[in-house]
Coordinates of C-alpha atoms and ligand atoms in Angstrom, one line a residue:
X170 CA -13.2 -39.8 -38.8
X171 CA -10.5 -40.4 -36.3
X172 CA -9.7 -39.9 -32.8
X173 CA -11.3 -40.8 -29.4
X174 CA -15.0 -41.1 -30.5
X175 CA -17.2 -43.3 -28.1
X176 CA -20.2 -43.9 -29.6
X177 CA -22.3 -46.0 -27.1
X178 CA -20.2 -46.0 -24.2
X179 CA -18.8 -42.9 -22.3
X180 CA -15.4 -44.6 -21.2
X181 CA -12.6 -43.0 -23.2
X182 CA -11.6 -45.6 -26.0
X183 CA -8.1 -46.3 -27.3
X184 CA -7.9 -44.0 -30.6
X185 CA -8.6 -45.9 -33.7
X186 CA -6.4 -45.2 -36.8
X187 CA -9.4 -45.9 -39.3
X188 CA -6.7 -47.3 -41.8
X189 CA -4.5 -44.3 -41.6
X190 CA -0.8 -44.5 -42.4
X191 CA 1.9 -42.4 -43.7
X192 CA 1.4 -38.7 -44.6
X193 CA -2.2 -39.0 -43.6
X194 CA -1.2 -39.9 -40.1
X195 CA 1.0 -37.2 -39.6
X196 CA -1.4 -34.6 -40.9
X197 CA -4.1 -35.8 -38.5
X198 CA -3.9 -33.8 -35.6
X199 CA -5.7 -36.2 -33.0
X200 CA -3.5 -39.0 -34.2
X201 CA 0.0 -37.5 -34.9
X202 CA 2.8 -37.8 -32.5
X203 CA 5.6 -36.4 -34.7
X204 CA 9.0 -37.4 -33.9
X205 CA 7.8 -39.4 -31.0
X206 CA 6.4 -42.2 -33.3
X207 CA 8.4 -45.2 -32.5
X208 CA 10.7 -47.4 -34.7
X209 CA 8.1 -50.1 -34.9
X210 CA 5.4 -47.5 -35.7
X211 CA 7.5 -46.0 -38.3
X212 CA 8.0 -49.2 -39.9
X213 CA 4.6 -50.6 -39.8
X214 CA 2.6 -47.6 -40.3
X215 CA 4.5 -46.3 -43.7
X216 CA 6.2 -43.3 -41.7
X217 CA 9.7 -44.3 -42.4
X218 CA 11.6 -41.6 -44.0
X219 CA 8.8 -39.2 -43.4
X220 CA 10.4 -37.9 -40.0
X221 CA 13.9 -37.1 -38.9
X222 CA 15.8 -40.1 -37.5
X223 CA 15.8 -39.4 -33.9
X224 CA 12.9 -40.5 -31.7
X225 CA 12.1 -38.6 -28.8
X226 CA 9.6 -38.8 -26.0
X227 CA 6.6 -36.5 -25.7
X228 CA 8.0 -34.9 -22.5
X229 CA 11.2 -33.9 -24.7
X230 CA 8.9 -32.4 -27.2
X231 CA 7.0 -30.6 -24.7
X232 CA 10.2 -29.0 -23.2
X233 CA 11.1 -27.9 -27.0
X234 CA 7.6 -26.5 -27.4
X235 CA 7.8 -24.4 -24.0
X236 CA 11.1 -23.1 -24.9
X237 CA 10.0 -22.0 -28.3
X238 CA 6.7 -20.5 -26.8
X239 CA 9.0 -18.5 -24.2
X240 CA 11.4 -17.3 -27.1
X241 CA 8.4 -15.5 -28.8
X242 CA 8.5 -11.7 -28.7
X243 CA 4.9 -11.1 -28.2
X244 CA 1.8 -13.0 -26.7
X245 CA 0.1 -12.8 -30.2
X246 CA 3.0 -14.8 -31.8
X247 CA 2.9 -17.3 -28.9
X248 CA -0.8 -17.6 -29.5
X249 CA -0.1 -18.2 -33.2
X250 CA 2.6 -20.8 -32.5
X251 CA 0.2 -22.7 -30.0
X252 CA -2.6 -22.8 -32.3
X253 CA -0.6 -24.0 -35.1
X254 CA 0.6 -26.7 -32.8
X255 CA -2.9 -27.7 -31.8
X256 CA -3.6 -28.0 -35.7
X257 CA -0.4 -30.5 -36.0
X258 CA -0.7 -32.4 -32.6
X259 CA -3.5 -32.0 -30.4
X260 CA -1.9 -34.2 -27.7
X261 CA 1.4 -32.5 -27.6
X262 CA -0.6 -29.1 -27.3
X263 CA -2.5 -30.2 -24.3
X264 CA 0.4 -32.0 -22.8
X265 CA 2.0 -28.4 -22.6
X266 CA -1.0 -26.5 -21.7
X267 CA -2.1 -28.9 -18.9
X268 CA 1.2 -29.1 -17.6
X269 CA 1.7 -25.3 -17.5
X270 CA -1.9 -24.1 -17.0
X271 CA -1.2 -20.7 -15.5
X272 CA 1.4 -19.7 -18.2
X273 CA -0.8 -21.1 -21.1
X274 CA -4.3 -20.0 -20.2
X275 CA -3.6 -16.2 -20.8
X276 CA -2.1 -17.2 -24.2
X277 CA -4.6 -19.5 -25.4
X278 CA -7.9 -17.7 -23.9
X279 CA -8.3 -14.2 -22.3
X280 CA -6.3 -11.8 -22.5
X281 CA -4.7 -12.7 -25.8
X282 CA -7.7 -14.4 -27.5
X283 CA -9.0 -11.0 -27.4
X284 CA -6.1 -9.7 -29.7
X285 CA -6.4 -12.8 -31.8
X286 CA -9.9 -12.2 -32.5
X287 CA -9.2 -8.5 -33.6
X288 CA -6.5 -9.9 -35.9
X289 CA -8.2 -12.9 -36.9
X290 CA -8.2 -12.2 -40.8
X291 CA -4.5 -11.5 -40.7
X292 CA -3.3 -14.6 -38.5
X293 CA -5.9 -16.9 -40.2
X294 CA -4.0 -20.3 -41.1
X295 CA -6.5 -23.0 -41.3
X296 CA -10.3 -23.0 -40.4
X297 CA -11.1 -24.4 -37.2
X298 CA -14.9 -25.2 -36.3
X299 CA -18.0 -24.6 -38.4
X300 CA -19.2 -21.3 -39.9
X301 CA -22.7 -21.2 -40.3
X302 CA -24.2 -17.9 -42.1
X303 CA -27.5 -16.4 -42.8
X304 CA -27.1 -17.8 -46.3
X305 CA -26.9 -21.4 -44.9
X306 CA -30.5 -21.2 -43.6
X307 CA -32.3 -24.6 -45.0
X308 CA -28.9 -26.5 -45.0
X309 CA -27.7 -26.5 -41.2
X310 CA -28.1 -30.2 -40.9
X311 CA -26.0 -30.9 -43.9
X312 CA -23.3 -28.7 -42.6
X313 CA -23.4 -30.1 -39.0
X314 CA -22.9 -33.5 -41.0
X315 CA -19.9 -32.2 -42.6
X316 CA -17.9 -32.0 -39.1
X317 CA -15.6 -34.9 -39.2
X318 CA -16.6 -36.2 -35.8
X319 CA -20.1 -38.0 -35.1
X320 CA -19.9 -37.9 -31.5
X321 CA -20.1 -34.2 -30.4
X322 CA -21.0 -33.7 -26.7
X323 CA -20.0 -30.0 -26.1
X324 CA -20.6 -27.0 -28.7
X325 CA -19.6 -23.7 -27.9
X326 CA -21.4 -21.2 -30.3
X327 CA -21.0 -17.4 -30.8
X328 CA -22.4 -14.7 -33.2
X329 CA -19.4 -12.5 -32.5
X330 CA -21.7 -9.6 -31.3
X331 CA -20.1 -8.8 -27.8
X332 CA -16.5 -10.6 -27.8
X333 CA -15.0 -10.3 -24.1
X334 CA -15.3 -6.6 -23.5
X335 CA -14.3 -5.7 -27.1
X336 CA -17.9 -5.5 -28.6
X337 CA -18.9 -6.6 -32.0
X338 CA -16.1 -8.6 -33.8
X339 CA -18.5 -10.5 -36.2
X340 CA -17.0 -13.8 -37.5
X341 CA -13.7 -12.9 -36.2
X342 CA -15.2 -14.0 -33.0
X343 CA -14.4 -17.7 -34.0
X344 CA -11.3 -17.5 -31.6
X345 CA -13.6 -17.7 -28.5
X346 CA -15.4 -21.0 -29.3
X347 CA -12.1 -22.5 -30.3
X348 CA -10.3 -21.2 -27.1
X349 CA -13.3 -22.1 -24.7
X350 CA -13.4 -25.7 -26.1
X351 CA -9.4 -25.8 -25.6
X352 CA -10.3 -25.3 -22.1
X353 CA -13.0 -27.8 -21.6
X354 CA -10.2 -30.3 -22.8
X355 CA -7.3 -28.7 -20.8
X356 CA -9.2 -28.0 -17.7
X357 CA -11.8 -30.9 -17.1
X358 CA -10.3 -33.4 -19.9
X359 CA -13.4 -33.3 -22.3
X360 CA -12.0 -35.2 -25.2
X361 CA -10.9 -33.1 -28.2
X362 CA -13.3 -34.7 -30.7
X363 CA -16.4 -34.4 -28.3
X364 CA -15.9 -30.4 -29.1
X365 CA -17.4 -28.4 -31.9
X366 CA -16.9 -24.7 -32.0
X367 CA -19.5 -22.7 -34.1
X368 CA -19.7 -19.4 -35.6
X369 CA -23.2 -18.2 -36.4
X370 CA -22.5 -15.5 -38.6
X371 CA -25.4 -12.8 -38.9
X372 CA -23.3 -9.9 -40.0
X373 CA -21.7 -7.4 -38.1
X374 CA -22.0 -3.6 -37.1
X375 CA -18.3 -3.1 -37.1
X376 CA -17.7 -0.6 -39.6
X377 CA -14.1 -1.0 -39.7
X378 CA -14.3 -4.6 -40.3
X379 CA -16.9 -4.3 -43.1
X380 CA -14.9 -1.5 -44.8
X381 CA -11.4 -3.4 -44.4
X382 CA -10.1 -5.6 -47.1
X383 CA -9.6 -8.7 -45.1
X384 CA -12.7 -9.5 -43.2
X385 CA -13.8 -13.1 -43.8
X386 CA -17.2 -12.9 -42.4
X387 CA -20.6 -11.9 -44.2
X388 CA -20.3 -8.4 -45.6
X389 CA -23.5 -7.2 -44.2
X390 CA -24.8 -5.1 -41.4
X391 CA -26.0 -7.6 -38.5
X392 CA -29.6 -8.9 -39.2
X393 CA -32.1 -7.9 -36.3
X394 CA -35.2 -9.5 -37.8
X395 CA -37.1 -13.0 -37.9
X396 CA -34.3 -14.2 -40.0
X397 CA -31.8 -14.1 -37.1
X398 CA -34.0 -16.1 -34.7
X399 CA -34.5 -18.7 -37.7
X400 CA -31.1 -19.0 -38.2
X401 CA -30.8 -19.9 -34.3
X402 CA -33.6 -22.0 -34.2
X403 CA -32.6 -24.1 -37.1
X404 CA -29.0 -24.4 -35.4
X405 CA -30.5 -25.7 -32.2
X406 CA -33.1 -28.1 -33.7
X407 CA -30.4 -29.5 -36.2
X408 CA -28.1 -30.0 -33.2
X409 CA -30.8 -32.3 -31.5
X410 CA -30.8 -34.4 -34.7
X411 CA -27.5 -34.8 -35.5
X412 CA -25.7 -34.4 -32.3
X413 CA -28.5 -35.5 -29.9
X414 CA -26.1 -35.7 -27.0
X415 CA -24.4 -32.4 -27.2
X416 CA -24.9 -29.3 -24.9
X417 CA -25.0 -26.2 -26.5
X418 CA -23.0 -23.3 -24.7
X419 CA -23.9 -19.8 -26.0
X420 CA -21.1 -17.4 -25.7
X421 CA -20.4 -13.8 -26.5
X422 CA -23.8 -12.8 -27.8
X423 CA -25.1 -9.2 -27.4
X424 CA -27.1 -8.4 -24.7
X425 CA -30.5 -8.2 -26.2
X426 CA -29.9 -11.9 -27.6
X427 CA -28.3 -13.6 -24.6
X428 CA -31.0 -13.3 -22.2
X429 CA -33.8 -13.9 -24.7
X430 CA -32.1 -17.2 -26.3
X431 CA -31.3 -18.5 -22.9
X432 CA -35.0 -18.2 -21.7
X433 CA -36.2 -19.4 -25.1
X434 CA -34.1 -22.7 -24.9
X435 CA -32.9 -23.5 -21.7
X436 CA -36.3 -25.6 -20.7
X437 CA -36.1 -27.1 -24.5
X438 CA -32.7 -28.4 -24.9
X439 CA -29.6 -29.2 -23.0
X440 CA -27.8 -25.6 -23.0
X441 CA -26.5 -22.6 -20.9
X442 CA -24.9 -19.3 -21.5
X443 CA -21.3 -19.0 -20.0
X444 CA -21.4 -14.9 -19.8
X445 CA -24.6 -15.2 -17.6
X446 CA -24.4 -18.7 -15.6
X447 CA -20.7 -19.3 -15.7
X448 CA -19.4 -16.0 -14.5
X449 CA -22.1 -16.2 -11.9
X450 CA -20.8 -19.3 -10.8
X451 CA -17.2 -18.4 -10.7
X452 CA -18.2 -15.0 -9.0
X453 CA -20.3 -16.5 -6.6
X454 CA -17.4 -19.0 -5.6
X455 CA -15.4 -15.8 -4.9
X456 CA -18.0 -13.9 -2.6
X457 CA -18.3 -17.3 -0.6
X458 CA -14.5 -17.3 -0.3
X459 CA -14.3 -13.8 0.6
X460 CA -16.6 -14.3 3.3
X461 CA -14.1 -16.6 5.0
X462 CA -11.7 -13.6 4.9
X463 CA -13.9 -10.9 5.8
X464 CA -16.1 -13.0 8.6
X465 CA -19.3 -12.0 7.2
X466 CA -22.4 -13.9 6.7
X467 CA -24.0 -14.1 3.2
X468 CA -27.3 -13.0 4.5
X469 CA -25.6 -9.6 6.0
X470 CA -24.1 -8.6 2.5
X471 CA -25.0 -5.5 0.3
X472 CA -23.7 -6.1 -3.1
X473 CA -23.2 -3.4 -5.7
X474 CA -22.4 -4.1 -9.2
X475 CA -21.3 -1.7 -11.9
X476 CA -22.5 -3.1 -14.8
X477 CA -26.1 -4.6 -15.2
X478 CA -25.5 -6.9 -18.2
X479 CA -25.1 -10.5 -18.7
X480 CA -22.4 -10.9 -16.3
X481 CA -24.0 -8.5 -13.4
X482 CA -27.6 -9.9 -13.8
X483 CA -26.3 -13.3 -13.9
X484 CA -24.3 -13.1 -10.8
X485 CA -27.1 -11.3 -9.1
X486 CA -29.6 -14.1 -9.9
X487 CA -27.3 -16.8 -8.6
X488 CA -26.7 -14.7 -5.5
X489 CA -30.2 -14.7 -5.0
X490 CA -30.2 -18.5 -5.4
X491 CA -27.6 -18.8 -2.6
X492 CA -29.3 -16.4 -0.2
X493 CA -32.5 -18.4 -0.8
X494 CA -30.6 -21.6 0.3
X495 CA -29.6 -19.9 3.3
X496 CA -33.2 -19.2 4.2
X497 CA -33.6 -15.7 3.2
X498 CA -36.8 -15.0 1.0
X499 CA -36.7 -14.0 -2.5
X500 CA -37.7 -10.4 -2.1
X501 CA -35.2 -9.9 0.7
X502 CA -32.4 -11.6 -1.4
X503 CA -33.2 -9.2 -4.4
X504 CA -32.8 -6.4 -2.0
X505 CA -29.3 -7.5 -1.1
X506 CA -28.1 -6.9 -4.9
X507 CA -28.0 -3.5 -6.3
X508 CA -26.9 -2.3 -9.7
X509 CA -25.4 0.8 -11.5
X510 CA -25.5 0.8 -15.1
X511 CA -24.5 3.6 -17.7
X512 CA -27.4 5.6 -16.5
X513 CA -26.9 5.3 -12.7
X514 CA -28.4 3.4 -10.0
X515 CA -30.9 0.9 -11.1
X516 CA -34.3 1.9 -9.3
X517 CA -37.9 1.3 -9.7
X518 CA -38.6 4.9 -10.9
X519 CA -36.5 4.4 -13.8
X520 CA -38.4 4.2 -17.3
X521 CA -35.6 3.1 -19.5
X522 CA -34.7 -0.4 -17.8
X523 CA -34.6 -3.5 -20.0
X524 CA -36.5 -6.5 -18.7
X525 CA -33.5 -8.4 -17.4
X526 CA -32.7 -5.4 -14.8
X527 CA -36.5 -5.1 -13.5
X528 CA -36.3 -7.8 -10.8
X529 CA -33.3 -5.8 -9.3
X530 CA -35.0 -2.4 -9.6
X531 CA -35.7 -1.3 -6.0
X532 CA -37.7 1.3 -4.6
X533 CA -35.0 3.9 -3.7
X534 CA -33.9 7.3 -4.5
X535 CA -31.9 7.4 -7.9
X536 CA -27.9 8.1 -7.8
X537 CA -26.3 9.5 -11.0
X538 CA -23.0 8.2 -10.4
X539 CA -21.2 5.0 -8.9
X540 CA -19.7 7.2 -6.1
X541 CA -23.1 8.4 -5.0
X542 CA -24.4 4.8 -5.3
X543 CA -21.6 3.6 -3.0
X544 CA -22.2 6.4 -0.4
X545 CA -26.0 5.7 -0.4
X546 CA -26.1 1.9 -0.3
X547 CA -22.9 1.3 1.9
X548 CA -22.2 -1.8 -0.1
X549 CA -19.9 -4.6 1.7
X550 CA -19.1 -5.9 -1.8
X551 CA -18.4 -4.0 -5.1
X552 CA -18.4 -6.0 -8.2
X553 CA -17.3 -4.5 -11.5
X554 CA -18.6 -6.0 -14.6
X555 CA -18.9 -3.0 -16.9
X556 CA -16.0 -3.0 -19.3
X557 CA -15.3 0.6 -17.8
X558 CA -11.6 1.0 -17.5
X559 CA -10.7 2.5 -14.2
X560 CA -14.4 3.2 -13.0
X561 CA -13.1 2.2 -9.5
X562 CA -11.3 5.3 -8.9
X563 CA -9.3 6.1 -5.6
X564 CA -12.4 8.1 -4.1
X565 CA -14.7 5.1 -4.6
X566 CA -12.0 2.4 -3.3
X567 CA -11.1 4.5 -0.4
X568 CA -14.8 5.0 0.3
X569 CA -15.4 1.3 0.4
X570 CA -12.3 1.1 2.7
X571 CA -13.9 3.4 5.2
X572 CA -17.1 1.6 5.2
X573 CA -15.7 -1.9 5.5
X574 CA -12.8 -3.5 7.6
X575 CA -12.3 -5.6 4.7
X576 CA -13.8 -4.3 1.6
X577 CA -14.5 -7.0 -1.2
X578 CA -13.8 -5.4 -4.5
X579 CA -13.8 -7.5 -7.5
X580 CA -12.9 -5.8 -10.9
X581 CA -13.9 -8.6 -13.1
X582 CA -14.1 -6.6 -16.7
X583 CA -11.8 -8.3 -19.4
X584 CA -9.2 -8.0 -20.8
X585 CA -6.8 -6.5 -18.4
X586 CA -7.0 -3.1 -20.1
X587 CA -10.8 -2.9 -19.3
X588 CA -10.6 -3.7 -15.5
X589 CA -12.4 -1.4 -13.3
X590 CA -9.0 -1.1 -11.0
X591 CA -5.9 -2.7 -10.6
X592 CA -4.9 -5.1 -7.9
X593 CA -2.3 -2.7 -6.8
X594 CA -4.6 0.2 -6.5
X595 CA -7.3 -2.0 -4.6
X596 CA -4.5 -3.0 -2.2
X597 CA -2.8 0.5 -2.0
X598 CA -6.1 2.7 -1.6
X599 CA -7.0 0.3 1.3
X600 CA -3.9 -0.1 3.0
X601 CA -4.0 -3.8 2.2
X602 CA -7.5 -4.6 3.5
X603 CA -9.3 -5.2 0.4
X604 CA -10.2 -8.7 -0.7
X605 CA -9.5 -8.5 -4.4
X606 CA -10.4 -10.6 -7.6
X607 CA -10.1 -9.7 -11.2
X608 CA -11.3 -11.2 -14.5
X609 CA -7.8 -11.3 -16.1
X610 CA -4.6 -12.1 -14.4
X611 CA -2.8 -9.5 -12.2
X612 CA 0.8 -10.0 -11.1
X613 CA 1.6 -10.4 -7.4
X614 CA 1.9 -7.4 -5.7
X615 CA 4.2 -6.8 -2.8
X616 CA 3.2 -4.0 0.0
X617 CA 5.3 -3.2 3.1
X618 CA 6.9 -6.6 2.6
X619 CA 3.4 -8.4 2.5
X620 CA 3.0 -10.3 -1.0
X621 CA -0.7 -10.5 -2.3
X622 CA -1.4 -12.8 -4.9
X623 CA -4.6 -11.6 -6.5
X624 CA -7.1 -14.3 -7.6
X625 CA -8.4 -14.5 -11.1
X626 CA -12.4 -14.9 -11.2
X627 CA -11.8 -17.0 -14.3
X628 CA -14.8 -18.9 -15.8
X629 CA -12.7 -21.7 -16.4
X630 CA -12.9 -22.7 -12.8
X631 CA -16.6 -23.3 -13.6
X632 CA -17.6 -24.5 -17.2
X633 CA -15.3 -27.0 -17.9
X634 CA -16.3 -29.1 -14.9
X635 CA -20.0 -28.2 -15.6
X636 CA -19.8 -29.6 -19.2
X637 CA -17.8 -32.8 -17.7
X638 CA -20.7 -33.2 -15.1
X639 CA -23.3 -32.9 -18.0
X640 CA -21.4 -35.5 -20.0
X641 CA -20.9 -38.1 -17.5
X642 CA -24.6 -37.8 -16.6
X643 CA -26.0 -37.4 -19.9
X644 CA -28.1 -34.4 -18.5
X645 CA -30.7 -33.3 -20.7
X646 CA -31.1 -29.8 -19.2
X647 CA -28.8 -27.4 -17.3
X648 CA -30.1 -25.6 -14.2
X649 CA -29.0 -23.0 -12.0
X650 CA -28.6 -25.2 -9.3
X651 CA -25.8 -26.9 -11.1
X652 CA -23.8 -23.4 -11.0
X653 CA -24.7 -23.0 -7.4
X654 CA -23.2 -26.3 -6.6
X655 CA -20.3 -25.8 -8.8
X656 CA -19.8 -22.4 -7.0
X657 CA -19.9 -24.2 -3.4
X658 CA -17.6 -26.8 -4.7
X659 CA -14.8 -24.5 -6.1
X660 CA -15.2 -22.0 -2.9
X661 CA -14.7 -25.4 -0.8
X662 CA -11.3 -26.3 -2.4
X663 CA -9.9 -22.9 -1.6
X664 CA -7.2 -23.5 1.0
X665 CA -6.1 -21.3 4.2
X666 CA -2.9 -20.9 2.3
X667 CA -4.8 -19.2 -0.8
X668 CA -6.7 -17.0 1.8
X669 CA -3.5 -16.0 3.5
X670 CA -2.1 -14.4 0.2
X671 CA -5.4 -13.0 -0.5
X672 CA -6.3 -15.4 -3.2
X673 CA -10.1 -16.3 -3.2
X674 CA -9.8 -18.9 -5.7
X675 CA -7.6 -22.1 -5.7
X676 CA -4.3 -22.3 -7.5
X677 CA -4.9 -22.5 -11.4
X678 CA -2.8 -25.6 -11.3
X679 CA -5.4 -27.6 -9.5
X680 CA -7.8 -27.0 -12.2
X681 CA -8.4 -30.6 -13.0
X682 CA -8.8 -31.6 -9.4
X683 CA -11.4 -28.7 -9.3
X684 CA -13.2 -29.9 -12.7
X685 CA -13.6 -33.3 -11.7
X686 CA -15.3 -32.3 -8.2
X687 CA -17.4 -29.9 -10.1
X688 CA -18.4 -32.8 -12.5
X689 CA -19.1 -35.1 -9.7
X690 CA -21.6 -32.5 -8.2
X691 CA -23.3 -31.5 -11.3
X692 CA -23.8 -35.0 -12.1
X693 CA -25.5 -35.7 -8.8
X694 CA -27.7 -32.9 -9.4
X695 CA -28.9 -34.2 -12.9
X696 CA -29.4 -37.7 -11.1
X697 CA -31.3 -36.3 -8.2
X698 CA -33.5 -34.0 -10.2
X699 CA -34.2 -36.6 -12.9
X700 CA -32.8 -34.7 -15.5
X701 CA -31.4 -37.5 -17.4
X702 CA -32.4 -40.7 -18.6
X703 CA -29.1 -42.6 -17.3
X704 CA -29.0 -44.4 -14.0
X705 CA -26.5 -43.0 -11.2
X706 CA -23.5 -45.3 -11.6
X707 CA -22.4 -46.8 -8.4
X708 CA -18.7 -45.5 -9.2
X709 CA -19.6 -42.2 -10.2
X710 CA -15.9 -41.1 -9.2
X711 CA -14.5 -43.6 -11.4
X712 CA -16.9 -42.7 -14.3
X713 CA -15.6 -39.0 -14.1
X714 CA -11.8 -40.0 -14.0
X715 CA -12.4 -42.8 -16.6
X716 CA -14.0 -39.9 -19.1
X717 CA -11.4 -37.3 -18.6
X718 CA -8.9 -37.3 -21.7
X719 CA -5.1 -37.9 -21.1
X720 CA -2.9 -36.3 -23.7
X721 CA -0.2 -39.1 -23.1
X722 CA 0.6 -40.8 -26.4
X723 CA -0.6 -44.3 -26.7
X724 CA 1.2 -46.9 -28.9
X725 CA -0.6 -47.6 -31.9
X726 CA 1.2 -51.0 -32.8
Ligands
LIG61 P1 -22.8 -6.6 -21.2 O1 -22.6 -6.0 -22.4 O2 -24.0 -7.6 -21.0 O3 -23.0 -5.4 -20.2 C1 -22.3 -4.4 -19.7 C2 -22.8 -3.7 -18.8 O4 -22.2 -2.4 -18.5 C3 -24.2 -3.0 -19.3 O5 -25.5 -3.1 -18.3 C4 -24.0 -1.6 -19.5 O6 -24.9 -0.6 -19.1 C5 -22.8 -1.4 -18.3 N1 -22.3 -0.3 -18.5 C6 -21.7 0.4 -19.8 N2 -21.1 1.6 -19.6 C7 -21.2 1.8 -18.2 C8 -20.9 2.7 -17.3 N3 -20.2 4.0 -18.1 N4 -21.2 2.9 -16.2 C9 -21.8 2.0 -15.6 N5 -22.3 0.8 -16.4 C10 -22.0 1.0 -17.6 O7 -21.5 -7.3 -20.7 P2 -21.0 -8.5 -19.9 O8 -21.5 -9.9 -20.6 O9 -22.0 -8.4 -18.6 O10 -19.6 -8.3 -19.3 C11 -19.3 -7.0 -18.7 C12 -18.0 -7.0 -18.4 O11 -17.5 -8.4 -17.5 C13 -16.9 -7.4 -19.5 O12 -15.7 -6.6 -19.5 C14 -16.5 -9.0 -19.7 O13 -15.0 -9.2 -20.1 C15 -16.3 -9.2 -18.0 N6 -16.7 -10.5 -17.5 C16 -15.9 -11.0 -16.7 C17 -15.9 -12.3 -16.4 C18 -15.0 -13.1 -15.6 O14 -14.1 -12.4 -14.9 N7 -15.2 -14.2 -15.0 C19 -17.0 -13.2 -16.9 C20 -17.9 -12.5 -17.8 C21 -17.8 -11.0 -18.1

């Protein structure tokens, strides 16, 4: 056991060496400083001769890392290099990521992580996280005990069924919990040893993987019966016993399980689903910021979603919460949200709707296509969460432009190749009037001498801060109100300068400031609503700051 464990207190403690010295120290990624070990440390800790003689600083190491990253030919090579750095020296990895967050985030998370998952077996070097399969039922507590850190606070778990917009990647989906937890640390300073990535392997229906020679997961079709629920249930219960202070974040589960598991566990344990609730938070923040540009009121919006899955319905539900806070009653609030799925407009007459869509199935004539839906609903905002590349075509975007002086168009599908339209298209087809945001980053776009800097509705604006807020408050449940306050805090941080270039989110470089503000707001909800047995500390701000991990090296001797 090593690292920053803080068993009974939540303040960050100085790392313990746990008697480690020499090669063992160099091979512990939480303690290793590589060429930055001082002369005294080298002498005292048995490192003399194990390192080249020149001693350099973390800043010098970081420059070398940056140069190496930039010299690589492809983003996948950059990803492989960065992950192996993380496996050697976590502090240096986070130093580089935190100081260059806008450049690094697309490499360690979407879009590159999607490709990394697709190639998971081929780029596999060292295992990271816990792999729990159907065959492990009956032994999950022991597996959790095998994890080398005792005080886990944040678990990200996937079963790999719906990885980003890429579909069922089975055990290859492990790249997602690993990447997401890196973002908890980089964006909100959740200490690396508080974080546990988990793959719940229940098989895969990806035939190519099952038939290929290199797949590392269970070689069987996805389990759909009671054995699946038993696996998840044993995992959730085992976490309560072995890591009682951990929050479980469900990530990239298929539609049929995601809503069901959220409803099953949200009132029992500390858990949330980022695809549903985190996405909702970030999208709502974008909507609130967009209103500053359009001058509209929340209660006057008609929002049309393309895609009625986890992201779309999650956003819809949080918009309803926000509208209710603005005094709109629930039924009226729901009528402001409209959905188009693969079968057309979601309306009450349809008999093919799954339960999560029903609260938004309004009495209205059907519409077979998105264009027909736009023409009949006349939305003020169009939000793409369908994974349908190019679904916002010229006709649709131009129609939005005719209906609205400032049409709000969010193409949130990931990765970039799945976006419903590009930033360039949204601006060009509306003569620069669109308020645009995307899921994956788009480059700046210049039109008639005007520079647009499209905002990225990246979930990382929300979930790391929410996680930090849960940790600092010791919250035992996660509520929608927490995502609502997180959205409001995020929108409040967007500056006039951001809005002037069309950006409805703050600069990513401000992510730690954003996360600590969200953490405070989320913790306040936990204290106010009695969701924790902890008393609210007088100095909540200081508590948040003290908890935030700092990748600077400390001197061991
Ligand atoms: P999901 O599988 O739960 O839902 C997808 C939805 O799209 C389903 O309702 C499906 O019926 C609908 N759909 C599929 N084909 C369609 C078509 N031809 N026309 C209309 N609708 C169609 O997936 P999800 O979790 O809701 O994610 C959807 C997309 O949103 C993904 O690409 C994901 O990457 C993206 N997403 C972005 C963010 C973000 O930007 N912050 C967050 C979460 C998800």
